[in-house]
Coordinates of C-alpha atoms and ligand atoms in Angstrom, one line a residue:
X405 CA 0.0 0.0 0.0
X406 CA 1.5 3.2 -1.0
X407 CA 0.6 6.6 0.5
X408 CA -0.2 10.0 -1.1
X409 CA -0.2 13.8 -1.1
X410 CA -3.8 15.5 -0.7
X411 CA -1.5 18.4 -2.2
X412 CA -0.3 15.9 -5.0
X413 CA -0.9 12.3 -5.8
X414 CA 2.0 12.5 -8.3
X415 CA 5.0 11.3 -5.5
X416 CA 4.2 7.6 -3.4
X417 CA 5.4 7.5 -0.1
X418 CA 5.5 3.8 2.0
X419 CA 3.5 3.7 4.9
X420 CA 6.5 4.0 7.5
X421 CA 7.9 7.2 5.4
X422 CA 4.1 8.5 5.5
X423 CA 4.3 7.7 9.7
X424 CA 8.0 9.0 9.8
X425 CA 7.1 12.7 7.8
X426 CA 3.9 13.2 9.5
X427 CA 2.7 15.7 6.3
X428 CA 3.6 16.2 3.2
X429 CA 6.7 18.6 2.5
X430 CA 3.8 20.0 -0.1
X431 CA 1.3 20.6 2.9
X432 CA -0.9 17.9 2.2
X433 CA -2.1 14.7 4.3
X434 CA -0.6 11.5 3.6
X435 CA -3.2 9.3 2.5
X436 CA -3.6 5.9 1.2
X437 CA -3.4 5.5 -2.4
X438 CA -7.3 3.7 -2.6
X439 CA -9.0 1.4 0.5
X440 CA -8.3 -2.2 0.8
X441 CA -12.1 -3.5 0.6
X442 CA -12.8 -5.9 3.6
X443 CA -13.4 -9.7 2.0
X444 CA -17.4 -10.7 2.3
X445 CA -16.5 -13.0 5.6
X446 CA -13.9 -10.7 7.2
X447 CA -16.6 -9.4 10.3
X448 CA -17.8 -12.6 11.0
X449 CA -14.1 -13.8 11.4
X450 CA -13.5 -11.0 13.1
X451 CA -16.4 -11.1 15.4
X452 CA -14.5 -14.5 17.2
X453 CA -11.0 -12.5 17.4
X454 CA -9.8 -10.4 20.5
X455 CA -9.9 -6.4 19.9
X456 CA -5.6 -6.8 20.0
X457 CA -6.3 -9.6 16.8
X458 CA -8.4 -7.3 14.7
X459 CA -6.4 -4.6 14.9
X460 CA -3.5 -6.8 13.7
X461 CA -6.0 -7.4 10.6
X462 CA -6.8 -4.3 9.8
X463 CA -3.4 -2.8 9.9
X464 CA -1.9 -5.3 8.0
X465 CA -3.7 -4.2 5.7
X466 CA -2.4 -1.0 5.5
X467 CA 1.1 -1.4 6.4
X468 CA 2.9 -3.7 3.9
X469 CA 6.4 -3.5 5.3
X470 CA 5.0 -4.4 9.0
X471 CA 5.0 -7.9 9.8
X472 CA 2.0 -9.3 11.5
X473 CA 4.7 -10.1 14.2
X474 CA 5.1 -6.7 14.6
X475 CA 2.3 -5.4 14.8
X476 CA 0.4 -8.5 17.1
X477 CA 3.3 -7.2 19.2
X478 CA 2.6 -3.4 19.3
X479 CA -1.1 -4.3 19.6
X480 CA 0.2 -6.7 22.7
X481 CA 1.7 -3.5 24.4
X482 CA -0.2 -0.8 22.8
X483 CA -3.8 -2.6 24.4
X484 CA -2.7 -4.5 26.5
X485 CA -3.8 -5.0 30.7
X486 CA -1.4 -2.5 32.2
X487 CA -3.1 0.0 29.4
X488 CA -6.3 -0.4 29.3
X489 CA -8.5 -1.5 32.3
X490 CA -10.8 -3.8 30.3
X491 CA -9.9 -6.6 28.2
X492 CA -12.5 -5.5 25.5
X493 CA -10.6 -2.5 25.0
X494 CA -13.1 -0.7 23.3
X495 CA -16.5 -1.8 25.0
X496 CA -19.8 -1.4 23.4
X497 CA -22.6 -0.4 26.2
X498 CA -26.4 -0.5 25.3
X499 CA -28.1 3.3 26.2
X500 CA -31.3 2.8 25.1
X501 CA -33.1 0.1 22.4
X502 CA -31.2 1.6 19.6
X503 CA -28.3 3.4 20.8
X504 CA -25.5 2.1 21.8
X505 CA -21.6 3.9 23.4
X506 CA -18.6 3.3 22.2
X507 CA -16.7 3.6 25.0
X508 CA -13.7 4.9 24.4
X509 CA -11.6 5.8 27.7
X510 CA -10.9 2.8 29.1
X511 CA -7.0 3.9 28.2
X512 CA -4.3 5.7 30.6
X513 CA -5.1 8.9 30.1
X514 CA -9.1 8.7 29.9
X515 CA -10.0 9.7 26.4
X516 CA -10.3 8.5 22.8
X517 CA -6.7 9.7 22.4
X518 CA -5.9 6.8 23.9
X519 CA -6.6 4.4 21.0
X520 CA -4.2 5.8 18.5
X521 CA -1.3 7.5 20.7
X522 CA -1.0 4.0 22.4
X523 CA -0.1 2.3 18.7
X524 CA 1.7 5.3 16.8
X525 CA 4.7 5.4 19.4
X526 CA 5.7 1.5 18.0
X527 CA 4.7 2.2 14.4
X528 CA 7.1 5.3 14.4
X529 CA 9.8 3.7 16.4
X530 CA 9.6 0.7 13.7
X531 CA 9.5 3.0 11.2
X532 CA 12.7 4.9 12.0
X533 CA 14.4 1.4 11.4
X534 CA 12.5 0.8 8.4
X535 CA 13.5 4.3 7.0
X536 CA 16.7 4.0 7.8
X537 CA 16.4 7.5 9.5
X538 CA 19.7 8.4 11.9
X539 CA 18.2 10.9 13.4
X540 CA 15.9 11.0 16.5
X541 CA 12.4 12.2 15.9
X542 CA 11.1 15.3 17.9
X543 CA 7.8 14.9 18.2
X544 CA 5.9 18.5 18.4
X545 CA 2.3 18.3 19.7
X546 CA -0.2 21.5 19.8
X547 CA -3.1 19.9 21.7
X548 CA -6.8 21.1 23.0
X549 CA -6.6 18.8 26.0
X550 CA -6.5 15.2 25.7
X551 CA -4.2 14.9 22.7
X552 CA -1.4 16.5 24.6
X553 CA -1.8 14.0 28.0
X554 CA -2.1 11.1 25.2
X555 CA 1.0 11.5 23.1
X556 CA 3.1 12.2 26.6
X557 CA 2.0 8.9 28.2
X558 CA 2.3 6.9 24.4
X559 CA 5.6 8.2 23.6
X560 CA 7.1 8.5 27.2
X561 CA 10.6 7.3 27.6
X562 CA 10.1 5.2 24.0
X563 CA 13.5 5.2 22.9
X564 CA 14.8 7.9 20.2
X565 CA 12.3 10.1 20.4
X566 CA 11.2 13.3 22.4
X567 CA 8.3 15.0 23.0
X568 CA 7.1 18.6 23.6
X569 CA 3.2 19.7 23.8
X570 CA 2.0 22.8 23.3
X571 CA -1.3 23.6 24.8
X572 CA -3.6 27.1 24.9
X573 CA -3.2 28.4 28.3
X574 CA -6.5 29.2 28.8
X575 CA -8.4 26.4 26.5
X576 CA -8.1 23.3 28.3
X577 CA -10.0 21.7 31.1
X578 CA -8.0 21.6 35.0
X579 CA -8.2 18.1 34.8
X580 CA -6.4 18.1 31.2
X581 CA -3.8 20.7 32.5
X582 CA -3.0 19.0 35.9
X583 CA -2.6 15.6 33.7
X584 CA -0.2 16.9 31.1
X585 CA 1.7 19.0 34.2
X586 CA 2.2 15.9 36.4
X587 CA 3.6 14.2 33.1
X588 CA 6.4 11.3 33.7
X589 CA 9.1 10.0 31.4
X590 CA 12.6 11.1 30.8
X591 CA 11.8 12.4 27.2
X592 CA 9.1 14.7 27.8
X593 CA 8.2 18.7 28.1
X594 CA 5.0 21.0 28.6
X595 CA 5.1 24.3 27.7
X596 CA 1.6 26.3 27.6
X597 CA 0.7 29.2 24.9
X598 CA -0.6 32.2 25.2
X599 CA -3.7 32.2 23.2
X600 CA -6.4 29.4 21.7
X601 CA -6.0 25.8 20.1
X602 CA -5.9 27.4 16.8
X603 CA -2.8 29.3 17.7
X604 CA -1.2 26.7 19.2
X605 CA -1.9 24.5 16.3
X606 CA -1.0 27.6 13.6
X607 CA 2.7 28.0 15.8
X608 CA 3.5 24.0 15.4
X609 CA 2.0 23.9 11.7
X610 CA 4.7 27.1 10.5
X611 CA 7.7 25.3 13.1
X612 CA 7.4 22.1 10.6
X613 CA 7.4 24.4 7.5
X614 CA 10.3 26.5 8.7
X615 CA 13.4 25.5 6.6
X616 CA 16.1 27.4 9.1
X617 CA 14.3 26.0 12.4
X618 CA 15.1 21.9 10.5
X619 CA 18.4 22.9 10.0
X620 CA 19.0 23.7 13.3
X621 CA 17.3 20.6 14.4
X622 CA 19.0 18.6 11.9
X623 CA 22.1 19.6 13.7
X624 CA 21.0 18.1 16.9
X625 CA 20.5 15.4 15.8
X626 CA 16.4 15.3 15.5
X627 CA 13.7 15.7 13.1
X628 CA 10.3 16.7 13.6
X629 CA 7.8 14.3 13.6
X630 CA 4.0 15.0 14.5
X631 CA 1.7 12.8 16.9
X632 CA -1.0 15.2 15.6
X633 CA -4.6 13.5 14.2
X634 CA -3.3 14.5 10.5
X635 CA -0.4 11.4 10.7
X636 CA -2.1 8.3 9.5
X637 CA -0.5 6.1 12.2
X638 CA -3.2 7.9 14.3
X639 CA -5.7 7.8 11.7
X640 CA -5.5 4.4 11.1
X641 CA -5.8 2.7 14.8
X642 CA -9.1 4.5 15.2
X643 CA -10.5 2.8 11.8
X644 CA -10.3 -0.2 13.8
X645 CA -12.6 0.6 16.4
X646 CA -15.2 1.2 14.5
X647 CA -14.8 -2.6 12.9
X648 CA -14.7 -3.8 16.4
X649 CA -17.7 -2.3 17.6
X650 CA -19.6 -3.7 14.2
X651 CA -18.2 -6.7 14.6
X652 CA -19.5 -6.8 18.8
X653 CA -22.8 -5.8 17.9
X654 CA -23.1 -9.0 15.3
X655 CA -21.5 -11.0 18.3
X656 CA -24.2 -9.7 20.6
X657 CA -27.5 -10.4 18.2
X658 CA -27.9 -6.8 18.5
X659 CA -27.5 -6.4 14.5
X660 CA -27.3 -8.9 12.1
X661 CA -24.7 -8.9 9.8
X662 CA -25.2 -6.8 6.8
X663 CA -28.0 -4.6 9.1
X664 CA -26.8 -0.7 9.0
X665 CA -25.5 1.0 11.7
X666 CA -25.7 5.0 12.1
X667 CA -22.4 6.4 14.3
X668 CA -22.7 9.8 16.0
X669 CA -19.5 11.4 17.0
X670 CA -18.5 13.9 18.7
X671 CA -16.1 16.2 16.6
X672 CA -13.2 18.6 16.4
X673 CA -10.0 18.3 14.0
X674 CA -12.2 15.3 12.3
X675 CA -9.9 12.6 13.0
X676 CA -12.4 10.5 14.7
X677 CA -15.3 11.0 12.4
X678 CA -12.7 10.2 9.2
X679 CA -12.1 7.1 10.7
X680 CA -15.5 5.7 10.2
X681 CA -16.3 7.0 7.0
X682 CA -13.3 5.0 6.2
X683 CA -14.4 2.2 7.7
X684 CA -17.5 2.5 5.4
X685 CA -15.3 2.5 2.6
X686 CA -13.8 -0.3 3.6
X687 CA -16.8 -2.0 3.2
X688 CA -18.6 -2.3 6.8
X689 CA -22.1 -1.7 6.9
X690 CA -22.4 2.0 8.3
X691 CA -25.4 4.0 6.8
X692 CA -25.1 7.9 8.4
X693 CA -22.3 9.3 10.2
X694 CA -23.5 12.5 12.0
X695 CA -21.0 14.7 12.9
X696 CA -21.6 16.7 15.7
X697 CA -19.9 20.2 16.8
X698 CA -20.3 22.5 19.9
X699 CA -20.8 25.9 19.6
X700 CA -17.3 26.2 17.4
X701 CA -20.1 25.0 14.5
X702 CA -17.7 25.6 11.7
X703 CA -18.8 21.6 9.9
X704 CA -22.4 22.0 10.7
X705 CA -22.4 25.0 8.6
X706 CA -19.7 23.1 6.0
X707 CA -21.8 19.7 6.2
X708 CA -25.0 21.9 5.4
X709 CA -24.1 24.5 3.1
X710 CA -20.8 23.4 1.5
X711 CA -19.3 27.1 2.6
X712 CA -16.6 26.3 4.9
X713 CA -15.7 29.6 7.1
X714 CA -13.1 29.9 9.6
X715 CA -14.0 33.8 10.0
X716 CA -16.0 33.7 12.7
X717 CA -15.9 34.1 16.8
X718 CA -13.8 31.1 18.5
X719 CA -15.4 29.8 21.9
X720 CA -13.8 28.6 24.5
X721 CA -16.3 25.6 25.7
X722 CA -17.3 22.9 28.2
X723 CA -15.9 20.6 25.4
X724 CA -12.4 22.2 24.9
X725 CA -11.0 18.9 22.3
X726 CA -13.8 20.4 20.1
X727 CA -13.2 23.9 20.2
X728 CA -11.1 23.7 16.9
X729 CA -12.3 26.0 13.7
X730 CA -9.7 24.5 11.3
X731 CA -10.5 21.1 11.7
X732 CA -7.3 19.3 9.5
X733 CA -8.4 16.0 8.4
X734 CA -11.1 17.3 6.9
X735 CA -8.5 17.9 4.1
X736 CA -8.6 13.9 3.8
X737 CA -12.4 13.7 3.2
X738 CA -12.4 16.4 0.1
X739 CA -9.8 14.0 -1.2
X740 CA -12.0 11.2 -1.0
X741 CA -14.9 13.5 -2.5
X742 CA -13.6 15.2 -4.8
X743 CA -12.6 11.8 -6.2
X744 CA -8.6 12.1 -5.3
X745 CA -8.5 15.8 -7.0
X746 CA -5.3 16.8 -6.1
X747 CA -5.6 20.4 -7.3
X748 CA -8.6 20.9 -6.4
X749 CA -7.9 20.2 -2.9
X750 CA -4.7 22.4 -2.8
X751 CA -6.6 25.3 -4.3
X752 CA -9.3 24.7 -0.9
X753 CA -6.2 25.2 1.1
X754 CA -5.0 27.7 -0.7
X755 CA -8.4 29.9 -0.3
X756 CA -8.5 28.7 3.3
X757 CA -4.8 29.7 3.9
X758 CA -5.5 33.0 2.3
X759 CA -9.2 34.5 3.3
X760 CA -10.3 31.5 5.6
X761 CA -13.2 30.3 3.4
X762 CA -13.8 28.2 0.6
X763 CA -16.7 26.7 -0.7
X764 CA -17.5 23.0 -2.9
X765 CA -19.5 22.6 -5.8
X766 CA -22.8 21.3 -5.7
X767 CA -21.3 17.4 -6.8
X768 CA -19.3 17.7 -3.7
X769 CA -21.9 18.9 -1.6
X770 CA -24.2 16.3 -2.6
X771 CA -21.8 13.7 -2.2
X772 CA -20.9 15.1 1.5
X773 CA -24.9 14.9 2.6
X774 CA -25.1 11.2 1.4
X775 CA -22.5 10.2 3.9
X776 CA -23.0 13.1 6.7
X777 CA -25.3 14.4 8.6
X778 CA -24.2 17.4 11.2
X779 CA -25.4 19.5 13.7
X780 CA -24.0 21.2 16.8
X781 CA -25.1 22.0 20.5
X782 CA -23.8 25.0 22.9
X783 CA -22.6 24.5 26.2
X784 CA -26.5 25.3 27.5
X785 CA -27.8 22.0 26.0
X786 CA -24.8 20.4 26.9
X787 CA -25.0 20.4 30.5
X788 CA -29.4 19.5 30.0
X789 CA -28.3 16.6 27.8
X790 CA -25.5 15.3 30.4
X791 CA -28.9 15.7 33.2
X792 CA -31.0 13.7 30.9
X793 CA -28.9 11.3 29.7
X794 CA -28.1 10.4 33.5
X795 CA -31.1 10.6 34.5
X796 CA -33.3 8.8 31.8
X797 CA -30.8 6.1 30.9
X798 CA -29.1 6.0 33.7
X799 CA -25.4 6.8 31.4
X800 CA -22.9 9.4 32.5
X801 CA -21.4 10.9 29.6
X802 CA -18.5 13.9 29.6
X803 CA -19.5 17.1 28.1
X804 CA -17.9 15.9 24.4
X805 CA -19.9 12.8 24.7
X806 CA -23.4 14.3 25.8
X807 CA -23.0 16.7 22.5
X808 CA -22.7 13.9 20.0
X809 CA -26.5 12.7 22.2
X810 CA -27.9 15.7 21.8
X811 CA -27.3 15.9 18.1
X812 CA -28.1 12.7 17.6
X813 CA -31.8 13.1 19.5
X814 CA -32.0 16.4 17.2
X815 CA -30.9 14.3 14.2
X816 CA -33.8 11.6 14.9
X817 CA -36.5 13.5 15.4
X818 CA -35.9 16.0 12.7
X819 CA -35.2 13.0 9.9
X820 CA -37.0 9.8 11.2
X821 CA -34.5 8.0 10.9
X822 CA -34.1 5.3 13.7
X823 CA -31.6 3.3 12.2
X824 CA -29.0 1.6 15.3
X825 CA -26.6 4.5 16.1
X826 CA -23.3 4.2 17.9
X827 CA -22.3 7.7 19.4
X828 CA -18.6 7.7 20.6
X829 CA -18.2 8.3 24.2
X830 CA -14.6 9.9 24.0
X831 CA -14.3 10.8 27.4
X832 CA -14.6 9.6 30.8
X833 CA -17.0 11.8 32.6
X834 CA -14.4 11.8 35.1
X835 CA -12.0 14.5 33.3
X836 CA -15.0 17.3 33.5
X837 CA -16.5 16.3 37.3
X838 CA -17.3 20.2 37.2
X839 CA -19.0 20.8 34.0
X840 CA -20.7 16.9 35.5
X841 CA -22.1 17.9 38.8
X842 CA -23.4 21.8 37.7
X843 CA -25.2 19.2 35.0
X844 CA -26.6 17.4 37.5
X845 CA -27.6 20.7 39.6
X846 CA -24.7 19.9 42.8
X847 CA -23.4 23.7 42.9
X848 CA -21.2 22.9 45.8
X849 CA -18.3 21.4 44.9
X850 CA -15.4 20.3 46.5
X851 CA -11.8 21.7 45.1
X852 CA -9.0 19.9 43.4
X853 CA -9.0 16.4 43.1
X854 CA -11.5 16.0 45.7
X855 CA -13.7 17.0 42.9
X856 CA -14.0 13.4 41.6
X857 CA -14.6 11.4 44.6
X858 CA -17.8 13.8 44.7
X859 CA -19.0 12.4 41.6
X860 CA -18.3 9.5 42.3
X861 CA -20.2 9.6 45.8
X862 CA -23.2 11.1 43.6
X863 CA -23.2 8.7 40.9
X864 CA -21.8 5.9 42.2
X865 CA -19.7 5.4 39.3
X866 CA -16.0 4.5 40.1
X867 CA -12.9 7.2 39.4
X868 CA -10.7 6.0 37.1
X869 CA -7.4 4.7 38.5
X870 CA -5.3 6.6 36.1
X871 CA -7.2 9.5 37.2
X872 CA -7.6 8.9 40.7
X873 CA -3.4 8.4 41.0
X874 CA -3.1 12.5 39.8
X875 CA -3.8 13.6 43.3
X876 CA -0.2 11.9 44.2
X877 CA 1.7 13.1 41.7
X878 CA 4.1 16.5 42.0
X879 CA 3.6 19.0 39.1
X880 CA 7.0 19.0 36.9
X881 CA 6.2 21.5 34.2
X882 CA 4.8 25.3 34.8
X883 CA 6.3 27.2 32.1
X884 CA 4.4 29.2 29.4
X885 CA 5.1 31.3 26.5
X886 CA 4.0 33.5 23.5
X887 CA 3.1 32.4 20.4
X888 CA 5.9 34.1 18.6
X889 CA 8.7 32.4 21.1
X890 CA 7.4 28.7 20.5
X891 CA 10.8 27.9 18.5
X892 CA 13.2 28.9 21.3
X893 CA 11.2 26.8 23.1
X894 CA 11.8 23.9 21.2
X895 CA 15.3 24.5 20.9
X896 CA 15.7 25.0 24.7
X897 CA 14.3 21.5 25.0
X898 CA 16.3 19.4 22.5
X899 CA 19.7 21.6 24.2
Ligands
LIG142 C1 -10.1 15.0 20.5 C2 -11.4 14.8 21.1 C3 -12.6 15.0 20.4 C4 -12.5 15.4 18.9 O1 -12.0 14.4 18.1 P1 -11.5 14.7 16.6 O2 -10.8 13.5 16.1 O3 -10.5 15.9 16.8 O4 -12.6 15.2 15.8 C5 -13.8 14.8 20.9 N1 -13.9 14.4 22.2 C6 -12.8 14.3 23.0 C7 -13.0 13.9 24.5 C8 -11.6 14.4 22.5 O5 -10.5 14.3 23.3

């Protein structure tokens, strides 16, 4: 399988070059060249195999020079008892008749993240040998909360690499900033930025691009590398849950085989959502994917009217991973739509570089509405949704979570459709106890970390032991800076 630029299909890149680079030196997403297709009997084979087995399948797939030893022993570690605290990894729980949670913070750090910054650590490190790279890889990661605490614990004291996150000082949950702050490992810093996601994300994006700042790196020794959503050995592990939670569903007798399933998911830079569609691709039976957005609505508005317009106000929000307005892997989708039209994709990015709006062509539109729905909830209906989901079907969802239900019960009632819908629960409840308890109309609440064994008391749902260990740990990193000084940062941190 050979992997492409959104920018420009003309140049192939292998699968551990595509994880090594990260982007294209054009700009683009590396992408694969077409989806393997799964074979007619593939989730009934499935269906008997352990979630670390079918993500050996489905990666083999896309990762030619990987052996399956390899991988079955990344997928060993990467999910794995001391990771995850269930052995289904990835369990599917029943809300209602015809809605079902994939639950998908069963991980270290307590969100999706989880799934895909477990694997990518071992497919890069593999990949450096397969490259035949000399150099180390700095890994640079501008995060909105959970992506930052992920990549630490993933790549943490894995050998030849480094890692420094970037977060917006003001944009991320106390749980999310106490987690990344209390961060172990040898081969790790924290650094927060003055300013939102975007320009945390828009200070890493023009580091990678910036010719003398390599040099200088190349020097020491490193390269960048990115743990960011855009690299497909992120990408690519979160395919496989959706196949999993297919493949549970036939296993349960909740659907038959062939029977469509609807997923509703919770969204910010896209990664998540891209992963199912390409599942569907790939052949399993999904029908909608409903993307849904908090008050940051920039896909509702893209989904809906094909105008996509970063020019608008940026919220800072109850579900701060979804406060994003330039959601990146969307680049990957217009590929797909726009039938793998390189230039017309570049010329998006180009318009979107330049005046932050660009709009598709009716085609593309049409072909977008056939595969997505969208909608988006603000932080009002949020916090009702969290109360009514707890209350009617006795599930506590995070903030993130209880958007993708509201959508969802917006989506159904406008459309009619009642089709089984999955809705990924990407957080444990646990990483928002505040946003949690005001939800649930408990005003006094206790400080700190005491903060969780209250919800916990209220609910009677356990803390998670990853969690529950933060109110042990010392804080190791309290340094901040300005967007325009993130390079001496980095420099300061390879010295
Ligand atoms: C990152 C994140 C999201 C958004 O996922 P994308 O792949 O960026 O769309 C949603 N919920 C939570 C809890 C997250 O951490």
């Amino acid at each position: 399988m050979q992997y492409i630029s959104t920018r420009d299909k003309s140049k192939e890149y292998s699968a551990a070059q595509a994880i090594v680079q990260g982007l294209a030196p054009d700009g683009g997403l590396l992408t694969p060249a077409y989806l393997p297709k799964l074979p007619g009997h593939a989730i009934a084979e499935l269906a008997e195999m352990s979630y670390q087995q079918r993500a050996v399948y489905v990666m083999n797939l896309f990762l030619e020079e990987y052996s399956v030893k390899e991988l079955t022993e990344y997928a060993v570690h990467a999910y794995g008892p001391q990771k995850f605290d269930t052995e289904l990894v990835v369990p599917v729980r029943q809300v209602d008749q015809n809605t079902y949670a994939l639950e998908l913070w069963h991980g270290p750090t307590c969100a999706f993240k989880d799934l895909a910054l477990q694997m990518l650590p071992h497919l890069l490190s593999g990949a450096l040998g397969k490259t035949e790279e000399g150099r180390d890889a700095c890994i640079l990661v501008a995060t909105s909360g959970d992506t930052g605490k992920g990549a630490l614990e993933g790549f943490r004291d894995v050998p030849r690499t480094k890692i420094l996150v970037f977060y917006p000082k003001d944009g991320v949950a106390a749980m999310q900033e106490l987690q990344m702050r209390t961060q172990q490992g040898d081969n790790v810093g924290v650094c927060a930025v003055e300013g939102n996601f975007d320009d945390a994300q828009t200070g890493v994006k023009k580091m990678f691009s910036d010719p003398a700042l390599r040099e200088q790196l190349d020097q020491r020794g490193y390269f960048f590398s990115s743990a960011n959503s855009i690299n497909w050995g992120r990408v690519l592990p979160q395919i496989v849950y959706y196949i999993s939670a297919y493949c549970d569903l036939v296993k349960s007798g909740a659907l038959v085989n062939g029977e469509a399933l609807n997923i509703c998911v919770p969204t910010g830079n896209f990664g998540n959502i891209l992963a199912a569609y390409y599942a569907k691709q790939m052949g399993v039976p999904l029908g909608k994917l409903i993307c849904a957005s908090n008050r940051n609505n920039v896909l509702t508005d893209f989904l809906t009217t094909g105008v996509y317009d970063r020019n608008r106000p940026f919220y800072t929000t109850r579900s701060p991973s979804m406060d994003i307005l330039i959601s990146s892997n969307l680049e990957r989708l217009l590929f797909s739509m726009t039938g793998s039209d390189d230039e017309q994709v570049a010329e998006y990015m180009r318009q979107l570089q330049e005046t932050g709006r660009y709009e598709v062509g009716e085609a593309v539109k049409s072909r977008l509405q056939k595969h997505f729905a969208a909608g988006f909830c603000d932080d009002e209906r949020t916090l009702l949704e969290i109360e009514r989901i707890w209350k009617e079907k006795n599930y506590l969802a995070d903030p993130h979570t209880a958007v993708a239900f509201s959508v969802l019960e917006e989506y159904r009632a406008a459309s009619g459709d009642d089709t089984p819908t999955l809705v990924a629960s990407t957080a444990s409840p646990f990483k928002f106890c505040d946003s949690v308890l005001t939800a649930l109309g408990i005003t006094q609440q206790a400080q700190g970390t005491d903060i969780m064994d209250q919800l916990s008391h209220e609910t009677g749902c356990p803390v998670p032991a990853p969690l529950a260990a933060l109110k042990d740990k010392p804080i190791r990193f309290s340094q901040s800076t300005c967007k325009e000084h993130m390079a001496d940062r980095v420099l300061e941190f390879l010295s």
